[in-house]
């Protein structure tokens, strides 16, 4: 693409169309941009539009498109073409920092993100001057530019907070500190001085305080991994200023907005985080500063109001106290009973209250509420922080704290009992307090796993929780109902089974509640209860115990999907999946009705897939319906195909990228159920599955390979007779996969199925070429994974076509090649083969080479006979060699570019392990003994002498054991 006005104009028009609300305009424009993004100059054209366009909306659209383009394409993936040309990469890096710093804030943020994505790959090695270019801009004195630099530095360095320690990381952080720490400290001091100078200029203060917040965030990132020497030497400067800023109260920066945190709150929240980091990690060095921070933060907590805008500040301040109180160093600060009472009364109880803002979220913004409350992303809520503080205090003071709170719980419950209609929030706070007191350790899988001995959970359940669950009107007091449901879910591992069984039908009826939070919690609680394990690893709740409620459970779950706001509720869909899984054949009578509802839902969501978890559980539920029903009666597979194929066809025709891998998995499952014949509806699709475009997307590869394997297993003869012209296409797929280190094993799965199932004469003409391709790959990059797959393949070939055919095809490519493969690959590497089926294939294949290949007995290959026998005995008796060379550790987990749907394996579409040898050989050791016996009768005297002269004593001993077990001997 040339850099000219015509192209800029075209690009602008298409960007404009991507903003259209009409899918008929928007989709083609998105497809067009996707089709041209591989062209050279495309990113430069985007940046030119961003810089020169007169239309601000187009500039922002161009910035977002550019950032997403970088996100998808910047990373260079081994075995895949470089998607951005080198001149474009150089030009982008040369211009982007300057462009970012001179753009308006909205665009600055997008470009700043793009810089951090590029930096993640290229900094510091391929972009060494990035930091110095940024640091030099500190001198500009223009805070629009300085904040741009700080924002970019923050997005570049924040990954230091969660990266694993490594030498590479240390050297990068050291480089950053050497260049950045001193100028950052100077900027920090200068900015604080400027705050004094402009103390009465509100606009200047807003800019300066946003700089201070960014500087404080950078401080956190740079200090996270370890305490850098520079910051230890300058601790006085940083901590004194942090402390002053914490106690600062500037009337000009106070906001009237009750919801949105102001600059002052954001800065103080970050300083609380920084203080907590030092208190936790560097307590010795931080000791001199700690008392004044505790005092300042305590005062903050006692004087800050209940408005939502202070939530982040209050929760970070409480988290600071929580991290301090559980360190043995600081235990003495909290020992006094008065201090504990004061913390409980002034900090914990007020922040456990259910405020009107929480009530609004519960009613009007249920999705956000559920994410915060259920999934624990409520890290910055007051309640979560107060809970953590209770847990922290209980570490050393469990008795006194439980005592203080028991009083509060009782008085709250008494208040509630006086007038439930008005005082229901008191009960809500009481339940929350009991939960935070009782919970010591928690896991996603089991709920609370360790509880406070001083709280009687079962008694509390009977006296205070059951009442709400049993209340005849499910829509009354939804918050308390949700609390009760959550209590059952949280303490499911502590409550006795009979109480859980009592709760199940009650939870089923709560699925009908109008409140989204309430019926979502009911679905989630049921799903968690159904996964609990009882004795001998069966489910704790059995299908028999569920029998009285099965119909109502299924009815209510599907009805809940029709409640406004829950049409794509992932918790309900997950509960449907889990119910199917628990109930198994008990669902068969209901499936004819339910499958219609599931396919209708699939058709609706495929128009615009927006909830990945919901969609995943929807496909899992479809798989379970198919599995459970067809297990009872395989002939019903046709009715599933009738129901599903129209929707699947639409998904494939519209290329709904998120769903295509799922469709292939469900089709594999359906096809695998058929009895060794392949319906014509599948054959019609076969040529389409070989189209190269489908194989470009990494997420399609595993399910497509499995689907092709199902085609080969059920219809190899049909393919050979009616679609022989498609065999080269099939082998083309194998060739593409084998070239990639990430996907070569998938190529072998396909190849093994071709060898196992295709009629031999249909692939005769291609065999030699297959082996040549494999040798080329062995020469260009021989990895452990490839060698293991290669060994399984050649041994499967030996089993299928005979050892002579294997030796002849090798030696036909190049004289003596068979011997080289046996000596250089089979003998030294076979110990690395893993997996029972794979080992069995290798054992049977090698047995055939030893005993059915005349060349091994009377040519120069004979010297390899005993070492190969020894390698086979090693495969039987020695532990697997799982060593991998250092440079290969990460081959399997290549990251796929961001926008490609990664492959999501459907658990309930799982494939049974397939053994191509099957019952023909039950014990390979016996087979070896019998085959050696047969060989020795054909040439008497030779086998015993070869074995006795050169096989090590230990191996010989094992061999004698095999011969005895098979009741044969060598002659």
Coordinates of C-alpha atoms in Angstrom, one line a residue, residues 112 116 134 148-161 180 213-218 220-221 270:
X112 CA 0.7 4.6 25.3
X116 CA 3.8 -0.9 26.1
X134 CA 11.3 9.3 27.5
X148 CA 2.3 11.0 28.7
X149 CA 5.8 9.7 29.6
X150 CA 4.7 8.7 33.1
X151 CA 1.6 6.9 31.7
X152 CA 3.6 5.0 29.2
X153 CA 6.3 4.1 31.8
X154 CA 3.5 2.9 34.1
X155 CA 2.0 0.6 31.4
X156 CA 5.6 -0.7 30.6
X157 CA 6.7 -1.3 34.1
X158 CA 3.5 -2.6 35.8
X159 CA 4.2 -6.1 34.6
X160 CA 7.1 -6.2 37.2
X161 CA 4.3 -6.6 39.8
X180 CA 14.9 6.1 35.4
X213 CA -0.4 9.6 41.3
X214 CA 1.4 8.2 38.3
X215 CA 4.8 8.7 40.0
X216 CA 3.5 6.8 43.1
X217 CA 2.3 3.9 40.8
X218 CA 5.7 3.8 39.2
X220 CA 5.2 0.6 43.5
X221 CA 6.1 -1.2 40.3
X270 CA -1.8 4.6 46.0

